[in-house]
Amino acid sequence: MPLYKMKKVWDYTTYNKPFFIFILFLFCVWVYIDGLTDNTESLKVLLLIFLMDSLLFGYGMTITRDRMNEGVRLPKIMFKDVLILGFKSFIVFAVYLGVQGYILWLISSPLGFPIFDLEDLLMDAPETAHLLFSHDPVDALMFLVLGAILFYVTVFFMEIALARLADTGKLRSAFNLVGIKRNIDEIGWGEYAKDYTMIVIAMAIFSYLTIIVFPIDILNYVWGVFLYLLMFVTQFWGIGLIYSKVKEKQKSERSQVEES
């Protein structure tokens, strides 16, 4: 069933309040520290950013795991589990995005484009759209088509890789390309494309809302934290929702075996 037709939605009213408050606090600190990287190259700040990112990405993995197992609330934070998943997810991100970046460089360089993918184009439309109009229309079209194909193929594999990591906790499962392709086949490439496009569009809308400026600085800060939190939850919850179709099929197959 497509993402937009799912009847069962995440119940925001049943979250565990202490953990939700902690995540909000973590995001506040993360947004503040992330802003420091614009003004410093301090190794301590970069290490702190890495630790914060590991905590957030690790918790994102637990959201993915909880959702694929039919969870409807923010899961509890187990720091050891979150950190381990965070470090492992960093490795997965680095490998897949590294491959994507290298192939994108091979595509963009001959066409005279900087390296940015379809998601970057949507998230930062005001800054990236003019690049398309300043190039030859044929080159721009080739870049869009080839970039879109590359984006969907690499991201499709990366997101399922992250879902498999969240499900099993094993790093090697995230690099089992045969198993990942089998999972995508089970979901359906067309269905996956529609669902993931909706996730990207939702995140782009949240990103565009950051242009809203309030007359009080603290309100702008709170507004930014809130939008980042929405993008964060949308991404990891969406991955879990997509992969839940694989889990449902596995559960159905086990039931059939047990009945026979």
PDB file of C-alpha atoms in Angstrom:
ATOM      1  CA  MET A   1       0.000   0.000   0.000  1.00  0.00           C
ATOM      2  CA  PRO A   2       1.402   3.438  -0.922  1.00  0.00           C
ATOM      3  CA  LEU A   3       2.686   5.730   1.804  1.00  0.00           C
ATOM      4  CA  TYR A   4      -0.060   8.292   1.195  1.00  0.00           C
ATOM      5  CA  LYS A   5      -2.778   5.649   1.547  1.00  0.00           C
ATOM      6  CA  MET A   6      -1.561   4.146   4.793  1.00  0.00           C
ATOM      7  CA  LYS A   7      -4.413   4.234   7.297  1.00  0.00           C
ATOM      8  CA  LYS A   8      -2.195   3.669  10.285  1.00  0.00           C
ATOM      9  CA  VAL A   9      -0.300   6.845  11.081  1.00  0.00           C
ATOM     10  CA  TRP A  10       2.191   7.620  13.788  1.00  0.00           C
ATOM     11  CA  ASP A  11       0.444   8.549  17.001  1.00  0.00           C
ATOM     12  CA  TYR A  12       2.132  11.759  18.183  1.00  0.00           C
ATOM     13  CA  THR A  13      -0.064  11.757  21.295  1.00  0.00           C
ATOM     14  CA  THR A  14       1.406   8.577  22.768  1.00  0.00           C
ATOM     15  CA  TYR A  15       5.086   9.494  22.843  1.00  0.00           C
ATOM     16  CA  ASN A  16       7.100   9.048  26.003  1.00  0.00           C
ATOM     17  CA  LYS A  17       7.280  12.652  27.246  1.00  0.00           C
ATOM     18  CA  PRO A  18      10.617  12.527  29.143  1.00  0.00           C
ATOM     19  CA  PHE A  19      12.378  11.088  26.102  1.00  0.00           C
ATOM     20  CA  PHE A  20      10.679  13.510  23.740  1.00  0.00           C
ATOM     21  CA  ILE A  21      11.836  16.421  25.918  1.00  0.00           C
ATOM     22  CA  PHE A  22      15.367  14.996  25.922  1.00  0.00           C
ATOM     23  CA  ILE A  23      15.376  14.733  22.130  1.00  0.00           C
ATOM     24  CA  LEU A  24      14.190  18.346  21.882  1.00  0.00           C
ATOM     25  CA  PHE A  25      17.040  19.379  24.179  1.00  0.00           C
ATOM     26  CA  LEU A  26      19.500  17.356  22.099  1.00  0.00           C
ATOM     27  CA  PHE A  27      18.296  19.089  18.956  1.00  0.00           C
ATOM     28  CA  CYS A  28      18.618  22.518  20.567  1.00  0.00           C
ATOM     29  CA  VAL A  29      22.225  21.787  21.491  1.00  0.00           C
ATOM     30  CA  TRP A  30      22.916  20.254  18.065  1.00  0.00           C
ATOM     31  CA  VAL A  31      21.549  23.264  16.154  1.00  0.00           C
ATOM     32  CA  TYR A  32      23.598  25.625  18.338  1.00  0.00           C
ATOM     33  CA  ILE A  33      26.837  23.646  17.999  1.00  0.00           C
ATOM     34  CA  ASP A  34      26.305  23.068  14.282  1.00  0.00           C
ATOM     35  CA  GLY A  35      26.207  26.834  13.834  1.00  0.00           C
ATOM     36  CA  LEU A  36      29.654  27.089  15.422  1.00  0.00           C
ATOM     37  CA  THR A  37      31.241  25.168  12.540  1.00  0.00           C
ATOM     38  CA  ASP A  38      30.653  28.223  10.340  1.00  0.00           C
ATOM     39  CA  ASN A  39      33.063  30.230  12.481  1.00  0.00           C
ATOM     40  CA  THR A  40      35.611  27.707  13.687  1.00  0.00           C
ATOM     41  CA  GLU A  41      37.629  24.687  12.632  1.00  0.00           C
ATOM     42  CA  SER A  42      38.350  23.634  16.209  1.00  0.00           C
ATOM     43  CA  LEU A  43      38.969  19.905  16.498  1.00  0.00           C
ATOM     44  CA  LYS A  44      37.041  19.842  19.774  1.00  0.00           C
ATOM     45  CA  VAL A  45      33.978  21.402  18.146  1.00  0.00           C
ATOM     46  CA  LEU A  46      34.166  18.979  15.210  1.00  0.00           C
ATOM     47  CA  LEU A  47      34.454  16.004  17.567  1.00  0.00           C
ATOM     48  CA  LEU A  48      31.503  17.294  19.555  1.00  0.00           C
ATOM     49  CA  ILE A  49      29.506  17.634  16.322  1.00  0.00           C
ATOM     50  CA  PHE A  50      30.442  14.052  15.435  1.00  0.00           C
ATOM     51  CA  LEU A  51      29.268  12.819  18.843  1.00  0.00           C
ATOM     52  CA  MET A  52      25.997  14.748  18.603  1.00  0.00           C
ATOM     53  CA  ASP A  53      25.411  13.476  15.076  1.00  0.00           C
ATOM     54  CA  SER A  54      26.101   9.931  16.241  1.00  0.00           C
ATOM     55  CA  LEU A  55      23.525  10.255  19.018  1.00  0.00           C
ATOM     56  CA  LEU A  56      20.929  11.730  16.684  1.00  0.00           C
ATOM     57  CA  PHE A  57      21.540   9.304  13.838  1.00  0.00           C
ATOM     58  CA  GLY A  58      21.571   6.408  16.275  1.00  0.00           C
ATOM     59  CA  TYR A  59      18.274   7.524  17.729  1.00  0.00           C
ATOM     60  CA  GLY A  60      16.960   7.952  14.206  1.00  0.00           C
ATOM     61  CA  MET A  61      17.832   4.305  13.624  1.00  0.00           C
ATOM     62  CA  THR A  62      15.799   3.311  16.682  1.00  0.00           C
ATOM     63  CA  ILE A  63      12.842   5.308  15.298  1.00  0.00           C
ATOM     64  CA  THR A  64      13.224   3.392  12.021  1.00  0.00           C
ATOM     65  CA  ARG A  65      13.414   0.067  13.845  1.00  0.00           C
ATOM     66  CA  ASP A  66      10.432   0.890  16.034  1.00  0.00           C
ATOM     67  CA  ARG A  67       8.286   1.957  13.079  1.00  0.00           C
ATOM     68  CA  MET A  68       9.082  -1.099  10.963  1.00  0.00           C
ATOM     69  CA  ASN A  69       7.907  -3.189  13.914  1.00  0.00           C
ATOM     70  CA  GLU A  70       4.592  -1.313  14.040  1.00  0.00           C
ATOM     71  CA  GLY A  71       5.595   1.116  16.784  1.00  0.00           C
ATOM     72  CA  VAL A  72       3.517   4.286  17.097  1.00  0.00           C
ATOM     73  CA  ARG A  73       5.523   6.341  19.573  1.00  0.00           C
ATOM     74  CA  LEU A  74       9.033   7.669  20.048  1.00  0.00           C
ATOM     75  CA  PRO A  75      11.108   4.758  21.410  1.00  0.00           C
ATOM     76  CA  LYS A  76      13.081   4.955  24.632  1.00  0.00           C
ATOM     77  CA  ILE A  77      16.729   5.970  24.461  1.00  0.00           C
ATOM     78  CA  MET A  78      19.262   3.249  25.265  1.00  0.00           C
ATOM     79  CA  PHE A  79      22.546   5.156  25.048  1.00  0.00           C
ATOM     80  CA  LYS A  80      24.793   2.206  24.274  1.00  0.00           C
ATOM     81  CA  ASP A  81      22.453   0.994  21.548  1.00  0.00           C
ATOM     82  CA  VAL A  82      22.019   4.511  20.158  1.00  0.00           C
ATOM     83  CA  LEU A  83      25.763   5.213  20.008  1.00  0.00           C
ATOM     84  CA  ILE A  84      26.611   1.896  18.362  1.00  0.00           C
ATOM     85  CA  LEU A  85      23.861   2.324  15.776  1.00  0.00           C
ATOM     86  CA  GLY A  86      24.974   5.927  15.271  1.00  0.00           C
ATOM     87  CA  PHE A  87      28.580   4.978  14.538  1.00  0.00           C
ATOM     88  CA  LYS A  88      27.507   2.168  12.217  1.00  0.00           C
ATOM     89  CA  SER A  89      25.041   4.386  10.379  1.00  0.00           C
ATOM     90  CA  PHE A  90      27.833   6.924   9.831  1.00  0.00           C
ATOM     91  CA  ILE A  91      29.859   4.241   8.095  1.00  0.00           C
ATOM     92  CA  VAL A  92      26.885   3.321   5.905  1.00  0.00           C
ATOM     93  CA  PHE A  93      26.208   6.963   5.032  1.00  0.00           C
ATOM     94  CA  ALA A  94      29.885   7.603   4.269  1.00  0.00           C
ATOM     95  CA  VAL A  95      30.229   4.618   1.926  1.00  0.00           C
ATOM     96  CA  TYR A  96      27.001   5.096  -0.011  1.00  0.00           C
ATOM     97  CA  LEU A  97      27.256   8.879  -0.243  1.00  0.00           C
ATOM     98  CA  GLY A  98      30.921   8.536  -1.193  1.00  0.00           C
ATOM     99  CA  VAL A  99      29.991   6.293  -4.119  1.00  0.00           C
ATOM    100  CA  GLN A 100      27.136   8.623  -5.066  1.00  0.00           C
ATOM    101  CA  GLY A 101      29.402  11.670  -4.879  1.00  0.00           C
ATOM    102  CA  TYR A 102      32.084  10.078  -7.060  1.00  0.00           C
ATOM    103  CA  ILE A 103      29.622   9.042  -9.788  1.00  0.00           C
ATOM    104  CA  LEU A 104      27.899  12.429  -9.561  1.00  0.00           C
ATOM    105  CA  TRP A 105      31.286  14.091 -10.066  1.00  0.00           C
ATOM    106  CA  LEU A 106      31.810  12.003 -13.213  1.00  0.00           C
ATOM    107  CA  ILE A 107      28.421  13.229 -14.474  1.00  0.00           C
ATOM    108  CA  SER A 108      28.539  16.866 -13.384  1.00  0.00           C
ATOM    109  CA  SER A 109      32.127  17.796 -14.273  1.00  0.00           C
ATOM    110  CA  PRO A 110      31.834  17.349 -18.071  1.00  0.00           C
ATOM    111  CA  LEU A 111      28.550  19.299 -17.996  1.00  0.00           C
ATOM    112  CA  GLY A 112      30.017  22.155 -15.970  1.00  0.00           C
ATOM    113  CA  PHE A 113      27.861  21.637 -12.876  1.00  0.00           C
ATOM    114  CA  PRO A 114      29.005  21.575  -9.239  1.00  0.00           C
ATOM    115  CA  ILE A 115      28.340  18.399  -7.287  1.00  0.00           C
ATOM    116  CA  PHE A 116      24.814  18.534  -5.904  1.00  0.00           C
ATOM    117  CA  ASP A 117      22.091  15.906  -6.118  1.00  0.00           C
ATOM    118  CA  LEU A 118      18.333  16.041  -6.600  1.00  0.00           C
ATOM    119  CA  GLU A 119      17.690  16.382  -2.868  1.00  0.00           C
ATOM    120  CA  ASP A 120      20.092  19.326  -2.643  1.00  0.00           C
ATOM    121  CA  LEU A 121      18.338  20.883  -5.628  1.00  0.00           C
ATOM    122  CA  LEU A 122      14.968  20.654  -3.878  1.00  0.00           C
ATOM    123  CA  MET A 123      16.170  21.638  -0.406  1.00  0.00           C
ATOM    124  CA  ASP A 124      18.139  24.671  -1.611  1.00  0.00           C
ATOM    125  CA  ALA A 125      16.119  25.638  -4.673  1.00  0.00           C
ATOM    126  CA  PRO A 126      16.773  29.403  -4.395  1.00  0.00           C
ATOM    127  CA  GLU A 127      20.544  28.792  -4.442  1.00  0.00           C
ATOM    128  CA  THR A 128      20.639  25.944  -6.993  1.00  0.00           C
ATOM    129  CA  ALA A 129      17.845  26.705  -9.489  1.00  0.00           C
ATOM    130  CA  HIS A 130      19.780  29.516 -11.164  1.00  0.00           C
ATOM    131  CA  LEU A 131      22.552  27.057 -12.066  1.00  0.00           C
ATOM    132  CA  LEU A 132      20.141  25.182 -14.317  1.00  0.00           C
ATOM    133  CA  PHE A 133      19.113  28.331 -16.199  1.00  0.00           C
ATOM    134  CA  SER A 134      22.703  29.549 -16.585  1.00  0.00           C
ATOM    135  CA  HIS A 135      23.744  26.408 -18.505  1.00  0.00           C
ATOM    136  CA  ASP A 136      22.971  25.062 -21.932  1.00  0.00           C
ATOM    137  CA  PRO A 137      19.409  23.613 -21.855  1.00  0.00           C
ATOM    138  CA  VAL A 138      20.570  20.248 -23.230  1.00  0.00           C
ATOM    139  CA  ASP A 139      23.332  19.976 -20.612  1.00  0.00           C
ATOM    140  CA  ALA A 140      20.897  21.002 -17.874  1.00  0.00           C
ATOM    141  CA  LEU A 141      18.396  18.365 -18.999  1.00  0.00           C
ATOM    142  CA  MET A 142      21.085  15.671 -19.139  1.00  0.00           C
ATOM    143  CA  PHE A 143      22.259  16.647 -15.670  1.00  0.00           C
ATOM    144  CA  LEU A 144      18.727  16.487 -14.272  1.00  0.00           C
ATOM    145  CA  VAL A 145      17.900  13.124 -15.872  1.00  0.00           C
ATOM    146  CA  LEU A 146      21.200  11.393 -15.088  1.00  0.00           C
ATOM    147  CA  GLY A 147      21.330  12.998 -11.624  1.00  0.00           C
ATOM    148  CA  ALA A 148      17.782  11.873 -10.830  1.00  0.00           C
ATOM    149  CA  ILE A 149      18.520   8.290 -11.906  1.00  0.00           C
ATOM    150  CA  LEU A 150      21.727   8.228  -9.860  1.00  0.00           C
ATOM    151  CA  PHE A 151      19.994   9.774  -6.847  1.00  0.00           C
ATOM    152  CA  TYR A 152      17.141   7.296  -6.778  1.00  0.00           C
ATOM    153  CA  VAL A 153      19.315   4.232  -7.356  1.00  0.00           C
ATOM    154  CA  THR A 154      21.928   5.098  -4.723  1.00  0.00           C
ATOM    155  CA  VAL A 155      19.442   6.457  -2.188  1.00  0.00           C
ATOM    156  CA  PHE A 156      17.144   3.471  -2.681  1.00  0.00           C
ATOM    157  CA  PHE A 157      19.983   1.141  -1.767  1.00  0.00           C
ATOM    158  CA  MET A 158      21.260   3.376   1.044  1.00  0.00           C
ATOM    159  CA  GLU A 159      17.888   3.781   2.751  1.00  0.00           C
ATOM    160  CA  ILE A 160      17.176   0.042   2.678  1.00  0.00           C
ATOM    161  CA  ALA A 161      20.747  -0.531   3.875  1.00  0.00           C
ATOM    162  CA  LEU A 162      20.022   1.717   6.867  1.00  0.00           C
ATOM    163  CA  ALA A 163      16.718  -0.057   7.483  1.00  0.00           C
ATOM    164  CA  ARG A 164      18.479  -3.434   7.440  1.00  0.00           C
ATOM    165  CA  LEU A 165      21.081  -2.055   9.854  1.00  0.00           C
ATOM    166  CA  ALA A 166      18.318  -0.828  12.173  1.00  0.00           C
ATOM    167  CA  ASP A 167      16.573  -4.193  11.925  1.00  0.00           C
ATOM    168  CA  THR A 168      19.556  -6.487  12.479  1.00  0.00           C
ATOM    169  CA  GLY A 169      22.151  -4.232  14.086  1.00  0.00           C
ATOM    170  CA  LYS A 170      24.723  -5.896  11.802  1.00  0.00           C
ATOM    171  CA  LEU A 171      26.866  -3.702   9.592  1.00  0.00           C
ATOM    172  CA  ARG A 172      27.365  -6.389   6.961  1.00  0.00           C
ATOM    173  CA  SER A 173      23.620  -6.537   6.315  1.00  0.00           C
ATOM    174  CA  ALA A 174      23.817  -2.919   5.123  1.00  0.00           C
ATOM    175  CA  PHE A 175      26.281  -3.897   2.394  1.00  0.00           C
ATOM    176  CA  ASN A 176      24.569  -7.050   1.189  1.00  0.00           C
ATOM    177  CA  LEU A 177      23.575  -5.612  -2.189  1.00  0.00           C
ATOM    178  CA  VAL A 178      21.837  -8.808  -3.290  1.00  0.00           C
ATOM    179  CA  GLY A 179      19.688  -8.817  -0.154  1.00  0.00           C
ATOM    180  CA  ILE A 180      18.966  -5.101  -0.514  1.00  0.00           C
ATOM    181  CA  LYS A 181      17.840  -5.513  -4.117  1.00  0.00           C
ATOM    182  CA  ARG A 182      15.604  -8.397  -3.064  1.00  0.00           C
ATOM    183  CA  ASN A 183      14.006  -6.164  -0.436  1.00  0.00           C
ATOM    184  CA  ILE A 184      13.430  -3.405  -2.985  1.00  0.00           C
ATOM    185  CA  ASP A 185      11.848  -5.942  -5.337  1.00  0.00           C
ATOM    186  CA  GLU A 186       9.538  -6.969  -2.485  1.00  0.00           C
ATOM    187  CA  ILE A 187       8.530  -3.350  -1.879  1.00  0.00           C
ATOM    188  CA  GLY A 188       8.235  -2.583  -5.585  1.00  0.00           C
ATOM    189  CA  TRP A 189      10.486  -0.067  -7.335  1.00  0.00           C
ATOM    190  CA  GLY A 190       7.567   2.101  -8.446  1.00  0.00           C
ATOM    191  CA  GLU A 191       5.941   2.018  -5.023  1.00  0.00           C
ATOM    192  CA  TYR A 192       9.270   2.815  -3.394  1.00  0.00           C
ATOM    193  CA  ALA A 193       9.827   5.744  -5.783  1.00  0.00           C
ATOM    194  CA  LYS A 194       6.426   7.275  -4.968  1.00  0.00           C
ATOM    195  CA  ASP A 195       6.817   6.836  -1.224  1.00  0.00           C
ATOM    196  CA  TYR A 196      10.358   8.173  -1.068  1.00  0.00           C
ATOM    197  CA  THR A 197       9.477  11.127  -3.316  1.00  0.00           C
ATOM    198  CA  MET A 198       6.764  12.068  -0.823  1.00  0.00           C
ATOM    199  CA  ILE A 199       9.303  11.935   2.003  1.00  0.00           C
ATOM    200  CA  VAL A 200      11.711  14.203   0.089  1.00  0.00           C
ATOM    201  CA  ILE A 201       8.912  16.648  -0.769  1.00  0.00           C
ATOM    202  CA  ALA A 202       7.798  16.787   2.876  1.00  0.00           C
ATOM    203  CA  MET A 203      11.375  17.474   3.982  1.00  0.00           C
ATOM    204  CA  ALA A 204      11.748  20.140   1.274  1.00  0.00           C
ATOM    205  CA  ILE A 205       8.584  21.881   2.510  1.00  0.00           C
ATOM    206  CA  PHE A 206       9.944  21.911   6.070  1.00  0.00           C
ATOM    207  CA  SER A 207      13.227  23.273   4.712  1.00  0.00           C
ATOM    208  CA  TYR A 208      11.451  26.078   2.815  1.00  0.00           C
ATOM    209  CA  LEU A 209       9.591  27.076   5.970  1.00  0.00           C
ATOM    210  CA  THR A 210      12.925  28.155   7.490  1.00  0.00           C
ATOM    211  CA  ILE A 211      12.654  31.349   5.425  1.00  0.00           C
ATOM    212  CA  ILE A 212       9.989  32.525   7.878  1.00  0.00           C
ATOM    213  CA  VAL A 213      11.657  35.056  10.142  1.00  0.00           C
ATOM    214  CA  PHE A 214      10.282  36.232  13.476  1.00  0.00           C
ATOM    215  CA  PRO A 215      11.122  39.614  15.037  1.00  0.00           C
ATOM    216  CA  ILE A 216      12.539  37.887  18.134  1.00  0.00           C
ATOM    217  CA  ASP A 217      15.771  35.870  17.774  1.00  0.00           C
ATOM    218  CA  ILE A 218      14.793  33.186  20.275  1.00  0.00           C
ATOM    219  CA  LEU A 219      11.634  32.480  18.283  1.00  0.00           C
ATOM    220  CA  ASN A 220      13.705  32.011  15.126  1.00  0.00           C
ATOM    221  CA  TYR A 221      15.915  29.564  17.013  1.00  0.00           C
ATOM    222  CA  VAL A 222      12.945  27.579  18.364  1.00  0.00           C
ATOM    223  CA  TRP A 223      11.317  27.603  14.928  1.00  0.00           C
ATOM    224  CA  GLY A 224      14.502  26.250  13.340  1.00  0.00           C
ATOM    225  CA  VAL A 225      14.826  23.489  15.952  1.00  0.00           C
ATOM    226  CA  PHE A 226      11.199  22.510  15.432  1.00  0.00           C
ATOM    227  CA  LEU A 227      11.601  22.273  11.646  1.00  0.00           C
ATOM    228  CA  TYR A 228      14.847  20.289  11.934  1.00  0.00           C
ATOM    229  CA  LEU A 229      13.082  17.905  14.287  1.00  0.00           C
ATOM    230  CA  LEU A 230      10.244  17.432  11.796  1.00  0.00           C
ATOM    231  CA  MET A 231      12.714  16.720   8.980  1.00  0.00           C
ATOM    232  CA  PHE A 232      14.628  14.305  11.194  1.00  0.00           C
ATOM    233  CA  VAL A 233      11.559  12.332  12.257  1.00  0.00           C
ATOM    234  CA  THR A 234      10.098  12.359   8.732  1.00  0.00           C
ATOM    235  CA  GLN A 235      13.259  10.870   7.249  1.00  0.00           C
ATOM    236  CA  PHE A 236      13.817   8.048   9.730  1.00  0.00           C
ATOM    237  CA  TRP A 237      10.144   7.292  10.332  1.00  0.00           C
ATOM    238  CA  GLY A 238       9.610   7.210   6.559  1.00  0.00           C
ATOM    239  CA  ILE A 239      12.409   4.679   6.090  1.00  0.00           C
ATOM    240  CA  GLY A 240      10.852   2.457   8.729  1.00  0.00           C
ATOM    241  CA  LEU A 241       7.416   2.773   7.152  1.00  0.00           C
ATOM    242  CA  ILE A 242       8.740   1.768   3.741  1.00  0.00           C
ATOM    243  CA  TYR A 243      10.721  -1.175   5.123  1.00  0.00           C
ATOM    244  CA  SER A 244       7.729  -2.311   7.193  1.00  0.00           C
ATOM    245  CA  LYS A 245       6.370  -3.816   3.974  1.00  0.00           C
ATOM    246  CA  VAL A 246       9.341  -6.178   3.928  1.00  0.00           C
ATOM    247  CA  LYS A 247       8.747  -7.038   7.577  1.00  0.00           C
ATOM    248  CA  GLU A 248       5.069  -7.703   6.899  1.00  0.00           C
ATOM    249  CA  LYS A 249       5.964 -10.081   4.090  1.00  0.00           C
ATOM    250  CA  GLN A 250       8.501 -11.877   6.277  1.00  0.00           C
ATOM    251  CA  LYS A 251       5.923 -12.196   9.035  1.00  0.00           C
ATOM    252  CA  SER A 252       3.368 -13.569   6.575  1.00  0.00           C
ATOM    253  CA  GLU A 253       5.842 -16.131   5.255  1.00  0.00           C
ATOM    254  CA  ARG A 254       6.689 -17.285   8.787  1.00  0.00           C
ATOM    255  CA  SER A 255       2.996 -17.673   9.589  1.00  0.00           C
ATOM    256  CA  GLN A 256       2.483 -19.797   6.487  1.00  0.00           C
ATOM    257  CA  VAL A 257       5.419 -22.021   7.444  1.00  0.00           C
ATOM    258  CA  GLU A 258       4.144 -22.442  10.992  1.00  0.00           C
ATOM    259  CA  GLU A 259       0.631 -23.296   9.755  1.00  0.00           C
ATOM    260  CA  SER A 260       1.987 -25.894   7.357  1.00  0.00           C
TER     261      SER A 260
END
